[in-house]
mmCIF file of C-alpha atoms in Angstrom:
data_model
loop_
_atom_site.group_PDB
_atom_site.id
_atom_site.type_symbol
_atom_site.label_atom_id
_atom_site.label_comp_id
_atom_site.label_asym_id
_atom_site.label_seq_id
_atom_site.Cartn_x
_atom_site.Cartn_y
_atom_site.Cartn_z
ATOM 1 C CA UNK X 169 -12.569 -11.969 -4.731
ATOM 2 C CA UNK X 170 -9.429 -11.790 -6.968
ATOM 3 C CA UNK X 171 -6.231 -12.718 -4.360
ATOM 4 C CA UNK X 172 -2.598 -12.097 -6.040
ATOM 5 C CA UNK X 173 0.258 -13.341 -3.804
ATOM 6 C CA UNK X 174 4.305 -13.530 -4.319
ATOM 7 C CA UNK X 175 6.944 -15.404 -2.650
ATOM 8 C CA UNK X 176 9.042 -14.591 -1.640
ATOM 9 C CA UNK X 177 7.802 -11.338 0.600
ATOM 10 C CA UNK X 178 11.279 -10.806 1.093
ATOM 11 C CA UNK X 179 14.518 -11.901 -0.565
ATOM 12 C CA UNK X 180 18.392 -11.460 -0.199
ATOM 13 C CA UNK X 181 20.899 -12.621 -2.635
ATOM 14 C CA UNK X 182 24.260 -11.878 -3.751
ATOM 15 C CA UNK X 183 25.319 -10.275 -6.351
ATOM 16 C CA UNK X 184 25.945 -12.759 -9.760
ATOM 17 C CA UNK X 185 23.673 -15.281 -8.101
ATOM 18 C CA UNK X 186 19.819 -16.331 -10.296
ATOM 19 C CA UNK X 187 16.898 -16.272 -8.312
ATOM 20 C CA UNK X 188 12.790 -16.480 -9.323
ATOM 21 C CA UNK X 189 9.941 -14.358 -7.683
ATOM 22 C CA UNK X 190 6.731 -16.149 -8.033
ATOM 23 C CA UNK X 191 3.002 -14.452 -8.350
ATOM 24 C CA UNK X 192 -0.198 -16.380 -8.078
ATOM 25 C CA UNK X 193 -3.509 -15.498 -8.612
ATOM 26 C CA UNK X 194 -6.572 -16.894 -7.604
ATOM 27 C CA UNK X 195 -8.732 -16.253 -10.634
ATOM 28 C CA UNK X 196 -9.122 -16.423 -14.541
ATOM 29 C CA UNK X 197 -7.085 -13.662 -15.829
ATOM 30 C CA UNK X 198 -4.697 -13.786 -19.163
ATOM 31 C CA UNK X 199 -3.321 -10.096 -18.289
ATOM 32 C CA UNK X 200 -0.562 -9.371 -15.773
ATOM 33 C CA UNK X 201 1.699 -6.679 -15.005
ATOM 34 C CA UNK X 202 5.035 -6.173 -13.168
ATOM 35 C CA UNK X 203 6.474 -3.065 -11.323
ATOM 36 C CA UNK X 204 9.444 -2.254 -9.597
ATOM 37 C CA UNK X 205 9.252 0.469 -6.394
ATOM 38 C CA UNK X 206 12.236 1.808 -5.262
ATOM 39 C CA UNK X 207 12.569 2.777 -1.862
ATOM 40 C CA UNK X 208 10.555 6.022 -1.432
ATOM 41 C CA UNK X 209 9.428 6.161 -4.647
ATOM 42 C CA UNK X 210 6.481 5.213 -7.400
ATOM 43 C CA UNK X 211 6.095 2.835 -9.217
ATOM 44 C CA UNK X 212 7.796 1.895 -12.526
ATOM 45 C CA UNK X 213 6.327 -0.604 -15.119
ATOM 46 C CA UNK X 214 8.478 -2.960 -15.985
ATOM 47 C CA UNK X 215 6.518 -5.972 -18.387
ATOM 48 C CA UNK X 216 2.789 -6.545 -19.372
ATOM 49 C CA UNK X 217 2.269 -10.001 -20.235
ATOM 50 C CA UNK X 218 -1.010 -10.698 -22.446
ATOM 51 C CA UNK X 219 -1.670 -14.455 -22.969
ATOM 52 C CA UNK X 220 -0.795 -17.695 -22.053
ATOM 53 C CA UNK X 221 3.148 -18.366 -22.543
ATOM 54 C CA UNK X 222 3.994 -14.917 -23.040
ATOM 55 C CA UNK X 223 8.144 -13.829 -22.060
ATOM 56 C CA UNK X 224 9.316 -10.960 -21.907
ATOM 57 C CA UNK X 225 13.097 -9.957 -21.405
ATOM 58 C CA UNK X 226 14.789 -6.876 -20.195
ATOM 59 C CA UNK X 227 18.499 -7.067 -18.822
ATOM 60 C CA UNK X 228 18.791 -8.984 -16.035
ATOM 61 C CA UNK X 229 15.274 -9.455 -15.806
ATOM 62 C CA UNK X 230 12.902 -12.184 -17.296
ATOM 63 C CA UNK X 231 9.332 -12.545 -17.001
ATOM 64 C CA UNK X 232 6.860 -15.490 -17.703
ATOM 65 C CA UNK X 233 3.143 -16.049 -17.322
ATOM 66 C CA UNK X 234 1.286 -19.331 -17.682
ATOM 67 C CA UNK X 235 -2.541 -18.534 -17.308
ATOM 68 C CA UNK X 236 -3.540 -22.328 -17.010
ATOM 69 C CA UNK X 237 -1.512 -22.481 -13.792
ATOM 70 C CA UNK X 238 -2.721 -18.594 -12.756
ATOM 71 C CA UNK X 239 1.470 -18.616 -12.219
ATOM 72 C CA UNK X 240 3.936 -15.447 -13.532
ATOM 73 C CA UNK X 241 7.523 -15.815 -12.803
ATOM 74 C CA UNK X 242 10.323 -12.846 -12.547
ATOM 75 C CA UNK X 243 13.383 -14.288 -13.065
ATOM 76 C CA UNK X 244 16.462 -12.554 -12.047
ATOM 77 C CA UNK X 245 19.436 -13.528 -13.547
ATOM 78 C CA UNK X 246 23.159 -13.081 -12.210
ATOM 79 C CA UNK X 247 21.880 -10.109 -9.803
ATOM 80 C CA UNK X 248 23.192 -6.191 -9.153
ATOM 81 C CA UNK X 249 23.026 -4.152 -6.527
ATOM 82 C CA UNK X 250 21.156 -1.908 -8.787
ATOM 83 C CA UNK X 251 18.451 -4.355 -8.906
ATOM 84 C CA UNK X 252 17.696 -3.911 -5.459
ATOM 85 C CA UNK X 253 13.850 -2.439 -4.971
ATOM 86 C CA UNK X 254 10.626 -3.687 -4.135
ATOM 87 C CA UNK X 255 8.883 -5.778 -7.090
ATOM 88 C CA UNK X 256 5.210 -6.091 -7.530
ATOM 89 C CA UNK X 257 2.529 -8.307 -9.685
ATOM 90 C CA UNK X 258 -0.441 -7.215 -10.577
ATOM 91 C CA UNK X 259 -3.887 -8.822 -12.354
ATOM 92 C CA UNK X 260 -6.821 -7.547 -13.966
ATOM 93 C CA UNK X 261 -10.016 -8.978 -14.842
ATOM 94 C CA UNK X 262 -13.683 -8.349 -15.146
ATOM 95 C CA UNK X 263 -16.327 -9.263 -13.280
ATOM 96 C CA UNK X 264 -19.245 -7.176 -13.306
ATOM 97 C CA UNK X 265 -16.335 -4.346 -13.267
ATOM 98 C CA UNK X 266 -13.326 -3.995 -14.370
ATOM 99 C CA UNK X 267 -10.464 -5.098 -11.434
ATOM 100 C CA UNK X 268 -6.816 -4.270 -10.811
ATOM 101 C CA UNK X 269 -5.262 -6.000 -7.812
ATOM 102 C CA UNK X 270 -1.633 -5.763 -7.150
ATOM 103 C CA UNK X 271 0.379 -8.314 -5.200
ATOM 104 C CA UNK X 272 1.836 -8.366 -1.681
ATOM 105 C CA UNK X 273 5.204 -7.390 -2.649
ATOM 106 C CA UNK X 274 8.769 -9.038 -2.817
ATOM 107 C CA UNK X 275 11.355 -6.850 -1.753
ATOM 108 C CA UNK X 276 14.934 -7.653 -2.815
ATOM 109 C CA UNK X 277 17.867 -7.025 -1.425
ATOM 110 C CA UNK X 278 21.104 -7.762 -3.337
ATOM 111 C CA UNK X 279 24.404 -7.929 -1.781
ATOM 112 C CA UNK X 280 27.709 -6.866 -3.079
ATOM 113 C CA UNK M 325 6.514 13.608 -22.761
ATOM 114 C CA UNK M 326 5.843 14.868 -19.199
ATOM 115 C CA UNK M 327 4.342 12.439 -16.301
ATOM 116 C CA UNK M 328 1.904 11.972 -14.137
ATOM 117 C CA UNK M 329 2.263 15.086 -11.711
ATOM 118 C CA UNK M 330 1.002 14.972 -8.210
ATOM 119 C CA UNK M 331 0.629 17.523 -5.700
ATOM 120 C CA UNK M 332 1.409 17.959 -2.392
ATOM 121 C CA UNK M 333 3.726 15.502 -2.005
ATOM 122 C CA UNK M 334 3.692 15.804 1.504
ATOM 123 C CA UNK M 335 1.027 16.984 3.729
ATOM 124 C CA UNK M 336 0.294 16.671 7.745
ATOM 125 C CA UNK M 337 -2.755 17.430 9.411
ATOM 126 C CA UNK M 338 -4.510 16.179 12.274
ATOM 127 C CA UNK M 339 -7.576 14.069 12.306
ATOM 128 C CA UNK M 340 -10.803 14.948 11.502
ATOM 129 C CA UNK M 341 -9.324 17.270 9.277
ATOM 130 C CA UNK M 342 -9.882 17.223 5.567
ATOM 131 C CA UNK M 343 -7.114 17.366 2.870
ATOM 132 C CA UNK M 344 -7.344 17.267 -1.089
ATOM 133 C CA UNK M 345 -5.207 15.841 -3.766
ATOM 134 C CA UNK M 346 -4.335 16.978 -7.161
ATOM 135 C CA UNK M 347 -3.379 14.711 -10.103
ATOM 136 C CA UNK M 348 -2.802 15.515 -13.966
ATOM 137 C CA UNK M 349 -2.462 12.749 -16.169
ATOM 138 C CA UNK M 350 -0.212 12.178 -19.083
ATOM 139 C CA UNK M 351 -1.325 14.056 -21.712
ATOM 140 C CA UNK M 352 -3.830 11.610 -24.182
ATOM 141 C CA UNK M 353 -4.648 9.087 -21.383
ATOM 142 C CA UNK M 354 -8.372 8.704 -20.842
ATOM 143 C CA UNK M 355 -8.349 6.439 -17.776
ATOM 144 C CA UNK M 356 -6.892 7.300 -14.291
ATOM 145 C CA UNK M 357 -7.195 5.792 -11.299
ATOM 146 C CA UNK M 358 -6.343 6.913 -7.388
ATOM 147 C CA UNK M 359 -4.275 3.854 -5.155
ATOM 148 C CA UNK M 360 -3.807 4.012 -1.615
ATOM 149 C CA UNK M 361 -0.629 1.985 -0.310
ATOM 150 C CA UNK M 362 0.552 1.873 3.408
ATOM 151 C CA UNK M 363 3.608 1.241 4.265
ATOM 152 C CA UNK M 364 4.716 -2.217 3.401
ATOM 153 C CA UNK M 365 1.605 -3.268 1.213
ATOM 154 C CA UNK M 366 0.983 -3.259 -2.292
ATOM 155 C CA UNK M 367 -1.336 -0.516 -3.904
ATOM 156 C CA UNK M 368 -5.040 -0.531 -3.571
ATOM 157 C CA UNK M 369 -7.457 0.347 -5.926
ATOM 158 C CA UNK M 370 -10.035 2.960 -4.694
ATOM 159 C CA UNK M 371 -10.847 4.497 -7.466
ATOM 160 C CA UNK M 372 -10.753 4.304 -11.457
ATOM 161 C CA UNK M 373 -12.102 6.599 -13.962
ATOM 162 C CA UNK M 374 -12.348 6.531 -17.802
ATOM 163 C CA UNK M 375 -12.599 9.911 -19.341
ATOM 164 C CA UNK M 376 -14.640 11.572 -16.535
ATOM 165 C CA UNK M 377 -16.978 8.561 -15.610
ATOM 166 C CA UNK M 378 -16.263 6.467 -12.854
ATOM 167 C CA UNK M 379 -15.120 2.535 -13.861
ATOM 168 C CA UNK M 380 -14.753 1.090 -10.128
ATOM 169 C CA UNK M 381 -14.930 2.809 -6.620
ATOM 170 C CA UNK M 382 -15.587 -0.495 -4.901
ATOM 171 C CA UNK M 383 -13.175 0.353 -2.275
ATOM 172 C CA UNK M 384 -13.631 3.773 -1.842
ATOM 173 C CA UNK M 385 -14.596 4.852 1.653
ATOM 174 C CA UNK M 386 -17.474 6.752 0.596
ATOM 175 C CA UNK M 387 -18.517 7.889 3.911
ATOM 176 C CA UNK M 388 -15.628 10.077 3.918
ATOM 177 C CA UNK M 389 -13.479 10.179 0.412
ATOM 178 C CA UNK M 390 -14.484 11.372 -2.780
ATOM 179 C CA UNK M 391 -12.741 11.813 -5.942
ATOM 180 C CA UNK M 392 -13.789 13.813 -9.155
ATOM 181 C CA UNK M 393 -12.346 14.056 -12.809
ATOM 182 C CA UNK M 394 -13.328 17.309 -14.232
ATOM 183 C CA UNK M 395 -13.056 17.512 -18.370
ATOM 184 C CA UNK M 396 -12.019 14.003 -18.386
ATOM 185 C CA UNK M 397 -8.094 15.305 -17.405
ATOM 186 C CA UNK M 398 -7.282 16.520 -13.827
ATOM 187 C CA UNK M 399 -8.395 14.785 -10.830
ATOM 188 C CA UNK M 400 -9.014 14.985 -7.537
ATOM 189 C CA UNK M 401 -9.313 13.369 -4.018
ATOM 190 C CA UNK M 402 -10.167 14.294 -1.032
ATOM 191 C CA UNK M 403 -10.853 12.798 2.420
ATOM 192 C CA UNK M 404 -12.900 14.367 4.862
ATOM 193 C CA UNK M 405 -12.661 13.661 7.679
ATOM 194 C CA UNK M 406 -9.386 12.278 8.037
ATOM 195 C CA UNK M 407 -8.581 9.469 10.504
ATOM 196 C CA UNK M 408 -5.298 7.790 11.747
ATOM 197 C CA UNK M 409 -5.577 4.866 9.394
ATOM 198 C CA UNK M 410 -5.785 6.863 6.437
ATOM 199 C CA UNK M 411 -1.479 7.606 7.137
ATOM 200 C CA UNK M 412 -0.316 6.405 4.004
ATOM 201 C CA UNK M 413 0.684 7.172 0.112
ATOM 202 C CA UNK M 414 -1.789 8.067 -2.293
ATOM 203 C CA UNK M 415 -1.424 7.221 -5.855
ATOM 204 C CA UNK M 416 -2.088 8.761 -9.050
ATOM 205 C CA UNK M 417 -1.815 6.622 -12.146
ATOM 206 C CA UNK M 418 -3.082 7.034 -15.854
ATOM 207 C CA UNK M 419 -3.520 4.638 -18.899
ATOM 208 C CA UNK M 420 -3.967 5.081 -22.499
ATOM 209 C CA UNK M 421 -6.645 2.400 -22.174
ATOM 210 C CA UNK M 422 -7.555 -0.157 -19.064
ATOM 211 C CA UNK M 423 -7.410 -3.460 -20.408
ATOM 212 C CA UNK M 424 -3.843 -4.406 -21.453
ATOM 213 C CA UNK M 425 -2.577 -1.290 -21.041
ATOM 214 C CA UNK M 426 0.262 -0.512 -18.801
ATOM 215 C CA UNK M 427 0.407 2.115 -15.810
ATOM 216 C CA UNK M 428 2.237 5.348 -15.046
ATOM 217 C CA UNK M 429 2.384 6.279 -11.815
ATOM 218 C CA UNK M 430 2.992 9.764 -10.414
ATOM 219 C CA UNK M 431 5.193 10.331 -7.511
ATOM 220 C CA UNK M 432 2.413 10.217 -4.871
ATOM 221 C CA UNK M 433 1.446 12.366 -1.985
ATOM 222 C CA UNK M 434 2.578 11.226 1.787
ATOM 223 C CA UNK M 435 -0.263 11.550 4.009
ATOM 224 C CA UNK M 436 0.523 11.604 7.830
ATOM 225 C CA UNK M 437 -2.599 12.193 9.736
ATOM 226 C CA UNK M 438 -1.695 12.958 13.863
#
């Protein structure tokens, strides 16, 4: 069974400091998919990433995938408060069916 | 271009009660599925459709949810009965397609079973 997991679960930084949230997955997969959830709220998609080596930019916000490694990174670069939410990973694949598993969650906290 | 809508967004009821939810997808997306998060997790899949056939309800507690897709556009869930561990949020989301494709998510319904 597909397993996603992120580190860190839970994350504090202040604000104009870089940090990376990290998302492994335990199977063959070239698809994955970031959200953001702010408190009390949906979820928002933020990048799809569709092969090996693919980056995607948006603002402070910079996201990597290298299939070979099953590794995506979200890199956060000199952090707002605004930034502050939950932020999830998630893979699909197919095996027999088709599968979407979402990740465990890193919530971030950014400080003034 | 409207959302996913969702309704109730709240609703309480006591166990062994039975409560339905209402989704509408965006307009043009032919696959929608239904997530169930508690508090502190990350989604989980219970069910997907595409158009109005069903893709994956391997996690679907069939003894006591069900979900249907009418015309291939609105759905529904429903649990019956409820228990205390089904407390939680329950997702809509739709997709143009399922592979590649992105997901919008509605605004959910709060379930607090007593």
């Amino acid at each position: 069974e597909l397993k996603v997991e992120q580190n860190p679960l839970f994350l504090s930084m202040q604000e104009g400091k870089n940090y990376t949230i990290y998302c492994n997955y335990s199977t063959t997969s070239d698809r994955l998919y970031w959200y953001r959830q702010d408190p009390g709220k949906s979820l928002e998609s933020l990048f799809v990433l569709l092969s090996n080596g693919a980056v995607k930019q948006e603002g402070r916000l910079m996201a990597s995938l290298d299939t070979k490694a099953r590794l995506s990174t979200l890199h956060i670069t000199a952090a707002v408060h605004d930034l502050s939410a939950t932020y999830f990973c998630a893979v699909d694949y197919t095996s027999g069916t088709y599968k979407y598993i979402f990740g465990t969650g890193t919530r971030l906290k950014v400080l003034a | 271009e409207a959302g996913v809508a969702q309704s109730p967004r709240y609703k309480i009821i006591e166990k062994r009660q039975s409560v339905a939810f209402w989704c509408n997808p965006i307009s043009g997306h032919a696959t929608l599925y239904w997530y169930q998060q508690i508090l502190g997790q990350g989604p989980k899949l219970l069910i997907q459709f595409q158009n109005n056939g069903v893709v994956d309800d391997s996690q679907l507690p069939k003894d006591r949810f069900s979900a249907e897709r009418l015309k291939g556009v609105d759905s529904t869930l429903k649990i019956q009965p409820a228990k205390l561990e089904d407390s939680a949020v329950y997702l809509c989301a739709s997709s143009f397609g399922t592979v590649g494709y992105e997901q919008y998510f509605g605004p959910g319904t709060r379930l607090t079973v007593t």
